[in-house]
Coordinates of C-alpha atoms and ligand atoms in Angstrom, one line a residue:
X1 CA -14.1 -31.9 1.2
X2 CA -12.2 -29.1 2.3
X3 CA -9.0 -28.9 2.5
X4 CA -7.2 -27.8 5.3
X5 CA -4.1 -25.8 6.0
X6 CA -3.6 -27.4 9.6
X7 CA -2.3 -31.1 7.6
X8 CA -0.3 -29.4 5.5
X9 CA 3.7 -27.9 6.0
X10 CA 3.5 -23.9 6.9
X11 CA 5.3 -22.4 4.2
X12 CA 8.2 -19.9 5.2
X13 CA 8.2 -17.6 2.7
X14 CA 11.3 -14.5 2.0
X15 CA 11.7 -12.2 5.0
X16 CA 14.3 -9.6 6.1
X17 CA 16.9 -11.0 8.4
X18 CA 16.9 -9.0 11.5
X19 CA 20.4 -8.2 13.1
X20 CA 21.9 -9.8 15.9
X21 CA 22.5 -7.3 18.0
X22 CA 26.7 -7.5 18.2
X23 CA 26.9 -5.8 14.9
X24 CA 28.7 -2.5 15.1
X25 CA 26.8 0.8 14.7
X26 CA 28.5 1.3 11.3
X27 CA 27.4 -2.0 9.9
X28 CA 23.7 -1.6 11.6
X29 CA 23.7 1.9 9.9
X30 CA 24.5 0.9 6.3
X31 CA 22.1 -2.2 6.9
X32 CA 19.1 0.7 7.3
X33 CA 20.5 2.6 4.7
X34 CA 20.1 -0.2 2.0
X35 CA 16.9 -1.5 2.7
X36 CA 15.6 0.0 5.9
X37 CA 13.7 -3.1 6.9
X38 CA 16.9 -5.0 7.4
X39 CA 18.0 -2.5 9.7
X40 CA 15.9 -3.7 13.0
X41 CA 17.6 -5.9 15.5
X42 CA 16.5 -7.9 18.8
X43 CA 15.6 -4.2 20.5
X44 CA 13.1 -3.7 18.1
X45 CA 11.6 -7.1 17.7
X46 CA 11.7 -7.5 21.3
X47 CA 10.5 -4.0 22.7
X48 CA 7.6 -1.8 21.9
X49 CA 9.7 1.3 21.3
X50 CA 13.1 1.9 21.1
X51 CA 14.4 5.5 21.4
X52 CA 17.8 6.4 19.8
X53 CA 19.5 10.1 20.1
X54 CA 19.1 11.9 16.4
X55 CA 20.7 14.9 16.1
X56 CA 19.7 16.8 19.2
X57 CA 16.3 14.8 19.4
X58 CA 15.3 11.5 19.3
X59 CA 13.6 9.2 17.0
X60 CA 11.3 6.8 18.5
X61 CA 10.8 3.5 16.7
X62 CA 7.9 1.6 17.5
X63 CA 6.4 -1.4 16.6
X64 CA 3.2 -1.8 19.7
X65 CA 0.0 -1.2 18.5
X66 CA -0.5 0.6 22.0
X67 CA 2.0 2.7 20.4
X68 CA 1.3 3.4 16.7
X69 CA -2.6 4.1 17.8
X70 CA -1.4 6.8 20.0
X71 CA 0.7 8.7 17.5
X72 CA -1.7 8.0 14.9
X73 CA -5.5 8.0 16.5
X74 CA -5.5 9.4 19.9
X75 CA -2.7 11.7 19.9
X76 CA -2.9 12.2 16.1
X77 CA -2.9 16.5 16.2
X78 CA 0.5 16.4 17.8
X79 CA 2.1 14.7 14.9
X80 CA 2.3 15.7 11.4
X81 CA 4.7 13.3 8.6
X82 CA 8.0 14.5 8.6
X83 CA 10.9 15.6 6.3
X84 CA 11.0 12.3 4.7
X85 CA 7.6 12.2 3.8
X86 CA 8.2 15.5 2.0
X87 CA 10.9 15.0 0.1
X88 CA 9.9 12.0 -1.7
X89 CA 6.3 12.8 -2.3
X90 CA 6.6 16.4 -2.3
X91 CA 7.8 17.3 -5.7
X92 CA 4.6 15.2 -7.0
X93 CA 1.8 16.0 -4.6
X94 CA 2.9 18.7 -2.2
X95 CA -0.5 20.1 -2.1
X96 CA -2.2 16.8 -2.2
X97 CA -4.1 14.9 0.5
X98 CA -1.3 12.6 0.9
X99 CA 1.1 15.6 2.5
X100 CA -1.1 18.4 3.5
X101 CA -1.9 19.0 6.8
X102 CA -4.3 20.3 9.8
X103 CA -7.4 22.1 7.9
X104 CA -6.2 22.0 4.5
X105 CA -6.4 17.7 5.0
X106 CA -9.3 18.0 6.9
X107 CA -11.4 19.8 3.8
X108 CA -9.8 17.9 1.1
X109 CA -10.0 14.3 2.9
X110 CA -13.9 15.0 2.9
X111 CA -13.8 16.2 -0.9
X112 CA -12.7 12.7 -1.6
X113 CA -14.4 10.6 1.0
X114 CA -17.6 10.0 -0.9
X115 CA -15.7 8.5 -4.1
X116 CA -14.8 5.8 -1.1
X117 CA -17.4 5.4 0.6
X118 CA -19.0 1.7 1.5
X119 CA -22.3 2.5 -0.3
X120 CA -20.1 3.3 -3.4
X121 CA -18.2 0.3 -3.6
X122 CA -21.2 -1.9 -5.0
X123 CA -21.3 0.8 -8.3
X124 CA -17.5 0.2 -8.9
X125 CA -17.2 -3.6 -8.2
X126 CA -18.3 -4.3 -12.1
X127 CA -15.4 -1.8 -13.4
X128 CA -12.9 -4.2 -11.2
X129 CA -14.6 -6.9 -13.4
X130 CA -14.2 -5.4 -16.9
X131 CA -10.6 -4.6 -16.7
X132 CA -10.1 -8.2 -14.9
X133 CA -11.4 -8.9 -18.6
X134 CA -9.6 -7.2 -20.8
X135 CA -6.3 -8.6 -18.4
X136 CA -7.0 -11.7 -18.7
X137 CA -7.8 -11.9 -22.5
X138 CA -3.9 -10.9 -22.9
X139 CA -2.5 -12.8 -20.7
X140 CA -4.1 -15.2 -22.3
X141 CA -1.9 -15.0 -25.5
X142 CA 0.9 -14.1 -23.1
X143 CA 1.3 -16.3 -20.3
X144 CA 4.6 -15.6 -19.4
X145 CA 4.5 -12.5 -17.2
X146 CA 6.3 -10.9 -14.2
X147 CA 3.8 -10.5 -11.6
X148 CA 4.5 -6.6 -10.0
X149 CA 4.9 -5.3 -13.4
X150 CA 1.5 -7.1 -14.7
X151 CA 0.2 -6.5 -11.8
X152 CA 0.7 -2.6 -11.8
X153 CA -0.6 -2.9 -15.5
X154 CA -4.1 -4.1 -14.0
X155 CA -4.3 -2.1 -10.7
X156 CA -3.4 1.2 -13.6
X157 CA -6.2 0.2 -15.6
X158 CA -8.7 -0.1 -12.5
X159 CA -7.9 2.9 -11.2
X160 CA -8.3 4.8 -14.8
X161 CA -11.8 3.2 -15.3
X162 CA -13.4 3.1 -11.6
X163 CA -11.7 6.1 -10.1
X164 CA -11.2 8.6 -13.3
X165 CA -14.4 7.7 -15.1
X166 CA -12.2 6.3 -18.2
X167 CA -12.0 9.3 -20.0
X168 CA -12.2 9.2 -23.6
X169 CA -8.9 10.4 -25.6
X170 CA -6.8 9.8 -22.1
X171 CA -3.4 8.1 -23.7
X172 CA -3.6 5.5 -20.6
X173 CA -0.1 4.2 -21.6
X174 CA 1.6 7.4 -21.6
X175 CA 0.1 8.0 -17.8
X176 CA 1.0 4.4 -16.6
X177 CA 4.4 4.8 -18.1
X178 CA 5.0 8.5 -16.5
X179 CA 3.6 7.4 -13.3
X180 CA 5.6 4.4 -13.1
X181 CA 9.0 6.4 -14.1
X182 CA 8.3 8.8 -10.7
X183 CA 7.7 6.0 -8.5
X184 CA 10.8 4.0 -9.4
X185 CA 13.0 7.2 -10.2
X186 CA 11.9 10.1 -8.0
X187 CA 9.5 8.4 -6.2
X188 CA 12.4 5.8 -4.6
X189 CA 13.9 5.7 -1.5
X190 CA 17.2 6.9 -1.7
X191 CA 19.6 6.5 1.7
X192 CA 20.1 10.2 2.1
X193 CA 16.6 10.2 2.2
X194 CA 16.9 9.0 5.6
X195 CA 18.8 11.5 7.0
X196 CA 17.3 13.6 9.1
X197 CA 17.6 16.9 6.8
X198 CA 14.8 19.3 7.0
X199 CA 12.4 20.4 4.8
X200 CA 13.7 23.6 3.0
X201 CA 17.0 21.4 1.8
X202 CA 15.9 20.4 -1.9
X203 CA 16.4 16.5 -2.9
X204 CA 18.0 16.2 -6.2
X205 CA 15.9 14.4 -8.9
X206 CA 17.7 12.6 -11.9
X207 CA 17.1 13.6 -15.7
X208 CA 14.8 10.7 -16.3
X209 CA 12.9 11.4 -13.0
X210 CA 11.8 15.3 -13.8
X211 CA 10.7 14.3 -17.2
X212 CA 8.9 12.2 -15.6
X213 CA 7.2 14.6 -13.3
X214 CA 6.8 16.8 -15.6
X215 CA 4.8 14.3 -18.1
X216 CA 2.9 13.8 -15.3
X217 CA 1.8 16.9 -14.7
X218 CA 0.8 18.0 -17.7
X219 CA -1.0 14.5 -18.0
X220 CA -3.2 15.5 -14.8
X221 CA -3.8 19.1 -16.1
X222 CA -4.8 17.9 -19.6
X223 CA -7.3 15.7 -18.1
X224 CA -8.8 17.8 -15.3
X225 CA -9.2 20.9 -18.3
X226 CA -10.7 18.3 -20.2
X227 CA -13.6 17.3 -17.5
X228 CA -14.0 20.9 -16.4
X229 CA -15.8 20.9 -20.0
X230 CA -18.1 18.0 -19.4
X231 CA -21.2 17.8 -17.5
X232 CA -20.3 16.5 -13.5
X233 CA -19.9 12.6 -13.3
X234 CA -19.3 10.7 -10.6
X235 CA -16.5 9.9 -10.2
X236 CA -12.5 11.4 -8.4
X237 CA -12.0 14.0 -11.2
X238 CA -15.5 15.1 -11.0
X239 CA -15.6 15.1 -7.0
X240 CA -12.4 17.2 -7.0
X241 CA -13.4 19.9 -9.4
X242 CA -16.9 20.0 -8.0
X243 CA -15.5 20.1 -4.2
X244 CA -16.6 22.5 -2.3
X245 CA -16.7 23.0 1.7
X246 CA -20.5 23.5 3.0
X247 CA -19.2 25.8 5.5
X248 CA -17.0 28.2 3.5
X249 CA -17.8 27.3 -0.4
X250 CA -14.7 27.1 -1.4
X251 CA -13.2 24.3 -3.4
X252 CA -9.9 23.4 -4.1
X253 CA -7.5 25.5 -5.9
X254 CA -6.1 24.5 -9.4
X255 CA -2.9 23.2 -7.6
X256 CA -4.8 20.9 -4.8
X257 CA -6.9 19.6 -7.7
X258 CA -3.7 18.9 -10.1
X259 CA -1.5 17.6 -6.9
X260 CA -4.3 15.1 -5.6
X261 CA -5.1 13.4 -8.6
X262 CA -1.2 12.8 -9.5
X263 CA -1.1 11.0 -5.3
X264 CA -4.0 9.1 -6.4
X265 CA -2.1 8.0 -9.6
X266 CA 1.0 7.0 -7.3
X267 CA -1.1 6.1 -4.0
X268 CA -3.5 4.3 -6.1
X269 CA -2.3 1.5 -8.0
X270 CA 1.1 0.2 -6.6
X271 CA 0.4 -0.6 -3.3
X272 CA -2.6 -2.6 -4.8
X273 CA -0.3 -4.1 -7.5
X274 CA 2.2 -5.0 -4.7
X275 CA -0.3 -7.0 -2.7
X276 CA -1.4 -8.9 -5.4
X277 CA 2.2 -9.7 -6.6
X278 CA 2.9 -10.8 -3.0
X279 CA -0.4 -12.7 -2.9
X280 CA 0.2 -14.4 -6.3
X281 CA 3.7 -15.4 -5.5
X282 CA 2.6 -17.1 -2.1
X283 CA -0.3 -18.8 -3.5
X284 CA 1.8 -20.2 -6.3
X285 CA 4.5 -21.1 -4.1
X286 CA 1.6 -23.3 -2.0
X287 CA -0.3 -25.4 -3.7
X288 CA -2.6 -26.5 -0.9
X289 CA -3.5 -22.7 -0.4
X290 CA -4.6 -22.1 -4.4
X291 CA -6.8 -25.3 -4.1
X292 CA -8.7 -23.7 -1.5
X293 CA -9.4 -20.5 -2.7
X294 CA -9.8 -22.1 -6.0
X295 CA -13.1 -24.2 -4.7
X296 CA -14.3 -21.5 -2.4
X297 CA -14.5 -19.0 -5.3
X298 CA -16.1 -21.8 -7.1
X299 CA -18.8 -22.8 -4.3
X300 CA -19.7 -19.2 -4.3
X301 CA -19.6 -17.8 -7.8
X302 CA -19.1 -21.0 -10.5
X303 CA -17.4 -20.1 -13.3
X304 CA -19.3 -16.5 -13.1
X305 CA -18.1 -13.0 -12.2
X306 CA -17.1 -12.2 -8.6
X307 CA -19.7 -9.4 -7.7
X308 CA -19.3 -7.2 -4.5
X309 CA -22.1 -8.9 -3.0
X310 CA -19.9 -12.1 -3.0
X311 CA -17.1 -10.6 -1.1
X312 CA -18.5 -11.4 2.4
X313 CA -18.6 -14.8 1.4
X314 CA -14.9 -15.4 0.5
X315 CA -13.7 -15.4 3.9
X316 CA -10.5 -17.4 2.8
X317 CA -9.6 -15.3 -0.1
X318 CA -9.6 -12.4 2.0
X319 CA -7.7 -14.5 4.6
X320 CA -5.2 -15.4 2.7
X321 CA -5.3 -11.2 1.2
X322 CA -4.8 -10.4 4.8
X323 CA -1.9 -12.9 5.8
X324 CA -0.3 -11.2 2.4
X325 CA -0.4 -8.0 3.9
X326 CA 0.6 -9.0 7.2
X327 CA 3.9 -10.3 5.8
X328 CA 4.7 -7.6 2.7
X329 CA 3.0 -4.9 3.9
X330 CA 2.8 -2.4 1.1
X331 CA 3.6 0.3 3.2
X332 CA 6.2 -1.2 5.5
X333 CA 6.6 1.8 7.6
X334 CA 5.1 5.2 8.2
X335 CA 7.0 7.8 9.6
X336 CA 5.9 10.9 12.1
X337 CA 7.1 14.3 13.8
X338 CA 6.3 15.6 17.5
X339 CA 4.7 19.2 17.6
X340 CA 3.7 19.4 21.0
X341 CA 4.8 17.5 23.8
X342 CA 3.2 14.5 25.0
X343 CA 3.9 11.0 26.8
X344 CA 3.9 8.2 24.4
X345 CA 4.2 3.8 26.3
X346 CA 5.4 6.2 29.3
X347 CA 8.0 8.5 27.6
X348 CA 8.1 11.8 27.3
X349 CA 8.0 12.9 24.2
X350 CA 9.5 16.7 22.9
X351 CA 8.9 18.7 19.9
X352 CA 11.2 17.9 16.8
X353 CA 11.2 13.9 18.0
X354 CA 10.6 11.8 15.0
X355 CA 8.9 8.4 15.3
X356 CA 9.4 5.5 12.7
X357 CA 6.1 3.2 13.0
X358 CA 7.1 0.0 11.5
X359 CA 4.6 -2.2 10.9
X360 CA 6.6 -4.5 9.1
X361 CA 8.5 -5.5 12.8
X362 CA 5.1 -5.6 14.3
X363 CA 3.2 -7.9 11.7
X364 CA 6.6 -10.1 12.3
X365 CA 7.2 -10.1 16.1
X366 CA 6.7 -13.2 18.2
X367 CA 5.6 -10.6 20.8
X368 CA 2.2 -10.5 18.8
X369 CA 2.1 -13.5 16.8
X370 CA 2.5 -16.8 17.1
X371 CA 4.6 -18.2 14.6
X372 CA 5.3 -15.0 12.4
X373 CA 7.4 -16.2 9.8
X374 CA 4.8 -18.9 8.4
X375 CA 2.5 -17.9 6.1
X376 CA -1.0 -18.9 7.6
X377 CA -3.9 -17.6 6.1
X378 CA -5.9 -19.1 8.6
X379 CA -5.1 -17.2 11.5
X380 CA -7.2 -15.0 10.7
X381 CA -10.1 -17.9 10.0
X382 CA -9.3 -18.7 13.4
X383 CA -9.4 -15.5 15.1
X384 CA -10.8 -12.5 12.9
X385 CA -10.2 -10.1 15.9
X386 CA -6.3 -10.0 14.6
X387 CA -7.7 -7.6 12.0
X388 CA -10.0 -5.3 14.6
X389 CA -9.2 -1.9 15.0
X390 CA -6.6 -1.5 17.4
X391 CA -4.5 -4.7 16.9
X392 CA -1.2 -5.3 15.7
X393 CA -2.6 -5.9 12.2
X394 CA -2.1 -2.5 10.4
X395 CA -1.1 -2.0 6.1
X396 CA -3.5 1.0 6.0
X397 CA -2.3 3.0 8.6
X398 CA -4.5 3.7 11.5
X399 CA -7.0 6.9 12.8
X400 CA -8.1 9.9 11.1
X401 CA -5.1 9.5 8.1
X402 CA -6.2 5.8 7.7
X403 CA -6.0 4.9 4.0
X404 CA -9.1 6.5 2.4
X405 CA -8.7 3.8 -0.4
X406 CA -8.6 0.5 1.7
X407 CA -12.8 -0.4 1.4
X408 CA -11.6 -0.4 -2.3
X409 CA -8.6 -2.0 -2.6
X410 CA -9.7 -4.9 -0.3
X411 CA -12.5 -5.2 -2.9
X412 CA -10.0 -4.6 -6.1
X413 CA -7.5 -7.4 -4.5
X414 CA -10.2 -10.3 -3.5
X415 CA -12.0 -9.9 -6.7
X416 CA -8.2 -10.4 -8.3
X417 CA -6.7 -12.7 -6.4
X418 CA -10.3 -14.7 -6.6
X419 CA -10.6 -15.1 -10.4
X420 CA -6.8 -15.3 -11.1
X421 CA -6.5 -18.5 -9.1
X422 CA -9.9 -19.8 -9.9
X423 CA -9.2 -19.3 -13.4
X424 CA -5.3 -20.0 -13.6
X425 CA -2.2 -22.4 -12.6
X426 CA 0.0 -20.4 -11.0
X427 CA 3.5 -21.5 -11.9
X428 CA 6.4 -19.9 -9.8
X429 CA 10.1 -21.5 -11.1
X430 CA 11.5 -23.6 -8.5
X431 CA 13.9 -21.7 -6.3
X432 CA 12.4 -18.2 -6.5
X433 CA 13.1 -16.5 -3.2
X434 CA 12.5 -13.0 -3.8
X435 CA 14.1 -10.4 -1.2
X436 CA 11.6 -8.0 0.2
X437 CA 13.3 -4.6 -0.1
X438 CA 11.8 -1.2 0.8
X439 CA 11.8 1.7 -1.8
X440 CA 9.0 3.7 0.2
X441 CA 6.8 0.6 -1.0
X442 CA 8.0 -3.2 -0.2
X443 CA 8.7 -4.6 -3.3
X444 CA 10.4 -8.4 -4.4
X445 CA 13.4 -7.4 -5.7
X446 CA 14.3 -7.9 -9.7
X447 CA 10.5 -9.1 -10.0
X448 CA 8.8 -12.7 -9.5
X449 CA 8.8 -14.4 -12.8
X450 CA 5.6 -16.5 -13.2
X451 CA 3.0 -18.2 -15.5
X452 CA -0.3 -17.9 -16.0
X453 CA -1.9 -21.3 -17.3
X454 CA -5.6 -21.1 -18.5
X455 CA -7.3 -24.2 -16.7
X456 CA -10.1 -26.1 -18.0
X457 CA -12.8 -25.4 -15.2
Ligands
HEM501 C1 -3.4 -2.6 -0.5 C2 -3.5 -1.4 -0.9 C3 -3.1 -0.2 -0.1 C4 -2.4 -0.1 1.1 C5 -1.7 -1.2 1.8 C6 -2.4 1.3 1.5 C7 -1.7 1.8 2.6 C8 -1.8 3.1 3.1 C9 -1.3 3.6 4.3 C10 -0.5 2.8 5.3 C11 -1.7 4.9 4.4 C12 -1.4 5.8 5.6 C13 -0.1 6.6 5.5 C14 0.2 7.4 6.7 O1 -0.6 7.5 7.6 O2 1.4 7.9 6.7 C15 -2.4 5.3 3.2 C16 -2.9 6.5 3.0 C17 -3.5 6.9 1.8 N1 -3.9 6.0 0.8 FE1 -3.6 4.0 0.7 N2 -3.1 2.0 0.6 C18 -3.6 1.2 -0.4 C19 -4.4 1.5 -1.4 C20 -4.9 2.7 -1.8 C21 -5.8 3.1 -2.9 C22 -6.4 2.0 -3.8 C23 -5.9 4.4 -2.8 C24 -6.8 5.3 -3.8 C25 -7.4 4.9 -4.8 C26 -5.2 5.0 -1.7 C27 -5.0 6.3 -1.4 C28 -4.5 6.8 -0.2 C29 -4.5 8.2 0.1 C30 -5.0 9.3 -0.7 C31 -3.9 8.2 1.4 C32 -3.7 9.5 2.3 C33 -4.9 9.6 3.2 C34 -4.8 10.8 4.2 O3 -3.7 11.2 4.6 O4 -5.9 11.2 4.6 N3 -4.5 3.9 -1.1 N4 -2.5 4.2 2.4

């Protein structure tokens, strides 16, 4: 018999505290300034956008759908990511597909699209599966883990063997551990970050972070020389030394090949890891959640592997993937700049106005969703229209710039999230309340200690 969530306590899990609204601008400031997410208030739970004088401009923050799908789908040529954007990723991936802009996106985004592509997905799915193996045989002897950081171990080691082709000789630990030390040292969000300083002012990087970057970098042009020697494959390396544009011929320059493998490293793996950490941590905080995934992956697989075919018929796993998402989203807010006028919810918007789209308000307002706070899996068992295009429901961004990995790692995260609590007890010590905080990603902060139990199926 199925179990169902409806008889069961809504578990409340960890969420920023908005402010009330009577604290003063000082206090409100240094809220934002710590952990940007605690810096929203009843104006921006309870309005679609609220505009606030920056420096000569404004800076719109918006939390409507109506909203974010203007500045991102229909009016998305006005905008391009601003200052911030550029000096946190831009020492990594300045010429990359994660920063570049107008035509230079426009070519590259199609050098990479078919790695992504639906038809594709199928070919990777069994990669997923092997380094779901070679995870789970160590954690086996290990049961003790912390999820993010075992969690970025797995999501590292996918994205070496589906997206890189696994290359023989590639020291995957020294990548992992460069890529890791950029995202958590140059790669952080730092409160002068979020001043609005423009581009040309250079952001000072710690010791620890430019040897870092510079590991990095001499990781991605090691392996892309390497390739350039081999016979075409098919897989990211391959696609972005082979790109070439059917109109003009002309592929990408050493630079954009270098810059966009190093935002696929970063891009790649953490957001991923991050959504299975928050998954994880939810599912072993409710028990009547893991027992349901835990038969429906057994009704539909048994004890075998979960295949991509399979995926359409997990709808609760990916429910309860969703609801993860809707709560922690891994990217809890994007971030925009006006470059030609326009009207946005029916104000006029001038160049140099800078627009924070936070998706973490609008996944948690009561505007849009009934009870916000809970996490309920099942409402989107009960309506899967929260997840259309268009609604309020939006971790991988929305239009053209949409995230070109999401087909993947909605496949890479029900597949995980699947065997781990089919296979496992997921123990969570009592009391673990883990703050979300924003560093650019949303991560719990100090970790979420856990074990992993081998059950007897
Ligand atoms: C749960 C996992 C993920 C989440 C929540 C996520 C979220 C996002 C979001 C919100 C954006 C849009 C940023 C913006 O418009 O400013 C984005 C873009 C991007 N993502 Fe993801 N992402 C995930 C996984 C991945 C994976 C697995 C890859 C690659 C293997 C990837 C590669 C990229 C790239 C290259 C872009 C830039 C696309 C462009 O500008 O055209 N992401 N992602």
């Amino acid at each position: 018999m199925t179990t169902s969530q409806a008889d069961t306590p809504l578990f409340i899990p960890p969420h920023a505290q908005p402010l009330t609204g009577d604290e003063s601008f000082a206090y409100a400031t240094w809220k934002f300034l710590r952990n940007p997410i605690e810096g929203f208030g009843p104006m921006a739970y309870g309005q679609p956008i609220v505009s606030v004088p920056s420096f000569g401009k404004k800076l719109h923050i918006i939390t409507d759908p109506e909203g974010m799908n203007a500045v991102l789908s229909q009016d998305f040529k006005r905008f391009t990511k601003t200052a911030i954007d550029a000096r946190i990723l831009g020492p990594a991936t300045k010429e990359g597909l994660l920063s570049v802009h107008g035509e230079q996106w426009k070519r590259q985004r199609k050098s990479v699209a078919p790695m992504f592509a639906k038809r594709h997905m199928s070919d990777l799915a069994p990669l997923i599966t092997a380094s779901m193996r070679e995870f789970t045989d160590k954690l086996d002897t290990r049961p003790n883990i912390e999820l993010n950081g075992a969690m970025a171990e797995l999501t590292f080691d996918v994205l070496a063997k589906a997206l890189l082709g696994d290359p023989q000789g590639l020291d995957k630990n020294r990548l992992k551990s460069a890529t890791r030390n950029v995202l958590t040292s140059a790669g952080t969000l730092r409160p002068d970050d979020l001043l609005p300083l423009p581009k040309w002012v250079p952001r000072p990087i710690s010791p620890k972070g430019a040897s870092a970057l510079r590991k990095l970098k001499k990781a991605a042009d090691q392996l892309i020389a390497a390739r350039k020697k081999e016979p075409q494959q098919n897989d990211l390396v391959s696609l972005l030394i082979h790109a070439e544009d059917t109109k003009t011929g002309r592929g990408l320059s050493p630079k954009e090949q270098r810059d966009n493998l190093i935002g696929f490293f970063i891009a790649g793996h953490e957001t991923t890891a991050l959504t299975l950490t928050w998954a994880l941590y939810l599912v072993g905080m409710h028990a009547p959640t893991a027992a349901r995934i835990r038969e429906e992956v057994l009704s539909v697989c048994g004890e075998g592997d979960i295949t991509y075919d399979d995926m359409e018929r997990l709808p609760f796993t990916r429910a309860v993937i969703d609801e993860t998402m809707r709560l922690y989203p891994p990217a809890p807010m994007l971030n925009r700049e006006c470059h030609e006028e326009t009207e946005i919810l029916g104000r006029k918007i001038e160049v140099g106005d800078t627009f924070l789209l936070c998706n973490y308000v609008m996944h948690r307002t009561e505007r849009l969703w009934d009870n916000p706070l809970a996490f309920d899996p099942d409402r989107f068992m009960r309506d899967p229209s929260l997840r259309a295009k268009g609604s309020a429901f939006m971790p991988f961004g929305a239009g053209p710039r949409i995230c070109v990995g999401m087909a993947f790692a909605l496949m890479e995260a029900v597949m995980a999230l699947g065997t781990l609590v089919r296979d496992y007890d997921i123990e969570i010590p009592m009391g673990t309340f883990p703050r979300p905080l924003m560093t650019v990603t949303l991560r719990p902060e100090g970790g979420v200690p856990a074990r992993l139990v081998r059950r007897e199926l």
